[in-house]
Amino acid sequence: MTSRNCGGSSNPYTPQEVCGSGFSVIDSAALGSDGTVYLLYNSSNANNCVVTLKAKSLGTATATSAYLEVQGSTRKTDSGNFAYYAGPVKAAARATCVKWGGKAGSTAYNSPWEHCS
């Protein structure tokens, strides 16, 4: 029988786990007490990755989203009912600004154009 973390537990996933090897967190925004949206970057391939980790209703599918928009390209979004996180949303963004954000519960974050490296 597996043990279950009930009440007050934290999300078992990390942004780096979700995005994969080589990604490091370069920015984040709290979504109230509902979760956190993270922007990660992989310097070896100039890819960005966005993931929204839930902090409430863990293990229960609730509306969660993550998006990444590279300047001059179409926005990529992962949106739906997820148990632990939305994403990863990845795109190459060398020497280009990005908009990123996400939503968990009733709280959303939308960045300005930034991280123009």
mmCIF file of C-alpha atoms in Angstrom:
data_model
loop_
_atom_site.group_PDB
_atom_site.id
_atom_site.type_symbol
_atom_site.label_atom_id
_atom_site.label_comp_id
_atom_site.label_asym_id
_atom_site.label_seq_id
_atom_site.Cartn_x
_atom_site.Cartn_y
_atom_site.Cartn_z
ATOM 1 C CA MET A 1 0.000 0.000 0.000
ATOM 2 C CA THR A 2 1.391 3.406 -0.915
ATOM 3 C CA SER A 3 1.242 6.268 1.516
ATOM 4 C CA ARG A 4 -0.570 9.406 0.494
ATOM 5 C CA ASN A 5 0.298 12.920 1.521
ATOM 6 C CA CYS A 6 -2.933 14.316 2.836
ATOM 7 C CA GLY A 7 -3.529 17.922 3.822
ATOM 8 C CA GLY A 8 -0.800 20.529 3.891
ATOM 9 C CA SER A 9 1.469 18.567 1.573
ATOM 10 C CA SER A 10 3.535 20.224 -1.076
ATOM 11 C CA ASN A 11 3.631 19.512 -4.782
ATOM 12 C CA PRO A 12 5.891 16.479 -5.367
ATOM 13 C CA TYR A 13 7.180 17.929 -8.657
ATOM 14 C CA THR A 14 9.795 20.616 -9.255
ATOM 15 C CA PRO A 15 9.940 22.973 -12.249
ATOM 16 C CA GLN A 16 13.256 21.403 -13.291
ATOM 17 C CA GLU A 17 11.729 17.892 -13.232
ATOM 18 C CA VAL A 18 8.839 18.992 -15.432
ATOM 19 C CA CYS A 19 10.961 20.926 -17.965
ATOM 20 C CA GLY A 20 13.795 18.414 -18.076
ATOM 21 C CA SER A 21 17.552 18.254 -17.912
ATOM 22 C CA GLY A 22 19.506 21.480 -18.434
ATOM 23 C CA PHE A 23 16.748 23.899 -17.438
ATOM 24 C CA SER A 24 17.200 26.370 -14.570
ATOM 25 C CA VAL A 25 14.603 28.672 -13.004
ATOM 26 C CA ILE A 26 15.220 32.293 -14.054
ATOM 27 C CA ASP A 27 11.932 33.817 -12.863
ATOM 28 C CA SER A 28 8.761 32.925 -10.986
ATOM 29 C CA ALA A 29 5.480 34.489 -9.911
ATOM 30 C CA ALA A 30 3.234 33.441 -7.053
ATOM 31 C CA LEU A 31 -0.393 32.746 -7.942
ATOM 32 C CA GLY A 32 -1.726 33.750 -4.547
ATOM 33 C CA SER A 33 -1.871 30.610 -2.412
ATOM 34 C CA ASP A 34 -3.000 28.506 -5.416
ATOM 35 C CA GLY A 35 0.425 27.853 -6.942
ATOM 36 C CA THR A 36 3.457 29.333 -8.703
ATOM 37 C CA VAL A 37 4.299 29.813 -12.369
ATOM 38 C CA TYR A 38 7.977 29.377 -13.320
ATOM 39 C CA LEU A 39 10.079 30.500 -16.267
ATOM 40 C CA LEU A 40 13.119 28.320 -16.918
ATOM 41 C CA TYR A 41 15.973 28.600 -19.413
ATOM 42 C CA ASN A 42 18.364 26.084 -20.935
ATOM 43 C CA SER A 43 21.558 27.895 -21.956
ATOM 44 C CA SER A 44 22.823 24.972 -24.058
ATOM 45 C CA ASN A 45 19.960 25.210 -26.575
ATOM 46 C CA ALA A 46 18.477 28.682 -25.801
ATOM 47 C CA ASN A 47 15.084 27.165 -24.965
ATOM 48 C CA ASN A 48 12.682 28.642 -22.446
ATOM 49 C CA CYS A 49 10.170 26.513 -20.539
ATOM 50 C CA VAL A 50 7.117 27.544 -18.513
ATOM 51 C CA VAL A 51 5.366 25.387 -15.932
ATOM 52 C CA THR A 52 2.643 26.178 -13.389
ATOM 53 C CA LEU A 53 2.863 24.097 -10.208
ATOM 54 C CA LYS A 54 -0.289 23.865 -8.120
ATOM 55 C CA ALA A 55 -0.202 24.364 -4.344
ATOM 56 C CA LYS A 56 -3.855 23.479 -3.655
ATOM 57 C CA SER A 57 -6.111 20.571 -4.671
ATOM 58 C CA LEU A 58 -3.032 18.429 -5.300
ATOM 59 C CA GLY A 59 -3.943 15.147 -6.940
ATOM 60 C CA THR A 60 -7.307 16.539 -8.036
ATOM 61 C CA ALA A 61 -7.759 17.734 -11.622
ATOM 62 C CA THR A 62 -8.511 21.467 -11.515
ATOM 63 C CA ALA A 63 -8.175 24.263 -14.065
ATOM 64 C CA THR A 64 -4.487 25.127 -14.473
ATOM 65 C CA SER A 65 -2.579 26.737 -17.346
ATOM 66 C CA ALA A 66 0.880 27.800 -18.493
ATOM 67 C CA TYR A 67 1.918 29.774 -21.572
ATOM 68 C CA LEU A 68 5.009 31.044 -23.351
ATOM 69 C CA GLU A 69 5.083 33.571 -26.162
ATOM 70 C CA VAL A 70 8.310 34.366 -27.999
ATOM 71 C CA GLN A 71 8.253 37.824 -29.582
ATOM 72 C CA GLY A 72 7.245 37.442 -33.235
ATOM 73 C CA SER A 73 5.802 33.939 -32.735
ATOM 74 C CA THR A 74 2.446 32.452 -31.795
ATOM 75 C CA ARG A 75 1.720 31.925 -28.095
ATOM 76 C CA LYS A 76 1.990 28.295 -26.928
ATOM 77 C CA THR A 77 -0.384 27.284 -24.127
ATOM 78 C CA ASP A 78 -1.029 24.198 -22.024
ATOM 79 C CA SER A 79 -4.424 24.611 -20.413
ATOM 80 C CA GLY A 80 -6.820 22.125 -18.876
ATOM 81 C CA ASN A 81 -7.671 20.255 -15.710
ATOM 82 C CA PHE A 82 -4.467 18.937 -14.154
ATOM 83 C CA ALA A 83 -3.677 17.182 -10.866
ATOM 84 C CA TYR A 84 -0.247 18.737 -10.171
ATOM 85 C CA TYR A 85 0.939 21.088 -12.930
ATOM 86 C CA ALA A 86 0.380 22.642 -16.356
ATOM 87 C CA GLY A 87 3.197 22.526 -18.886
ATOM 88 C CA PRO A 88 5.882 22.170 -19.843
ATOM 89 C CA VAL A 89 5.545 24.757 -22.602
ATOM 90 C CA LYS A 90 8.863 25.108 -24.437
ATOM 91 C CA ALA A 91 10.163 27.372 -27.196
ATOM 92 C CA ALA A 92 13.520 28.584 -28.496
ATOM 93 C CA ALA A 93 14.124 32.235 -27.595
ATOM 94 C CA ARG A 94 17.712 33.234 -28.370
ATOM 95 C CA ALA A 95 18.184 37.044 -28.276
ATOM 96 C CA THR A 96 14.400 37.506 -28.193
ATOM 97 C CA CYS A 97 11.952 38.777 -25.563
ATOM 98 C CA VAL A 98 9.289 36.509 -24.093
ATOM 99 C CA LYS A 99 5.912 36.884 -22.399
ATOM 100 C CA TRP A 100 5.029 34.103 -19.995
ATOM 101 C CA GLY A 101 2.508 33.281 -17.335
ATOM 102 C CA GLY A 102 -0.128 30.944 -16.084
ATOM 103 C CA LYS A 103 -3.110 30.418 -13.855
ATOM 104 C CA ALA A 104 -4.010 28.212 -10.901
ATOM 105 C CA GLY A 105 -7.315 28.521 -9.101
ATOM 106 C CA SER A 106 -8.617 32.048 -9.579
ATOM 107 C CA THR A 107 -5.192 33.733 -9.734
ATOM 108 C CA ALA A 108 -3.312 34.453 -12.967
ATOM 109 C CA TYR A 109 0.042 36.009 -13.825
ATOM 110 C CA ASN A 110 0.910 37.610 -17.161
ATOM 111 C CA SER A 111 4.422 38.989 -17.638
ATOM 112 C CA PRO A 112 5.396 41.954 -19.774
ATOM 113 C CA TRP A 113 7.899 41.407 -22.604
ATOM 114 C CA GLU A 114 11.090 40.561 -20.706
ATOM 115 C CA HIS A 115 14.183 38.341 -20.447
ATOM 116 C CA CYS A 116 15.413 39.655 -23.791
ATOM 117 C CA SER A 117 18.742 37.832 -23.773
#
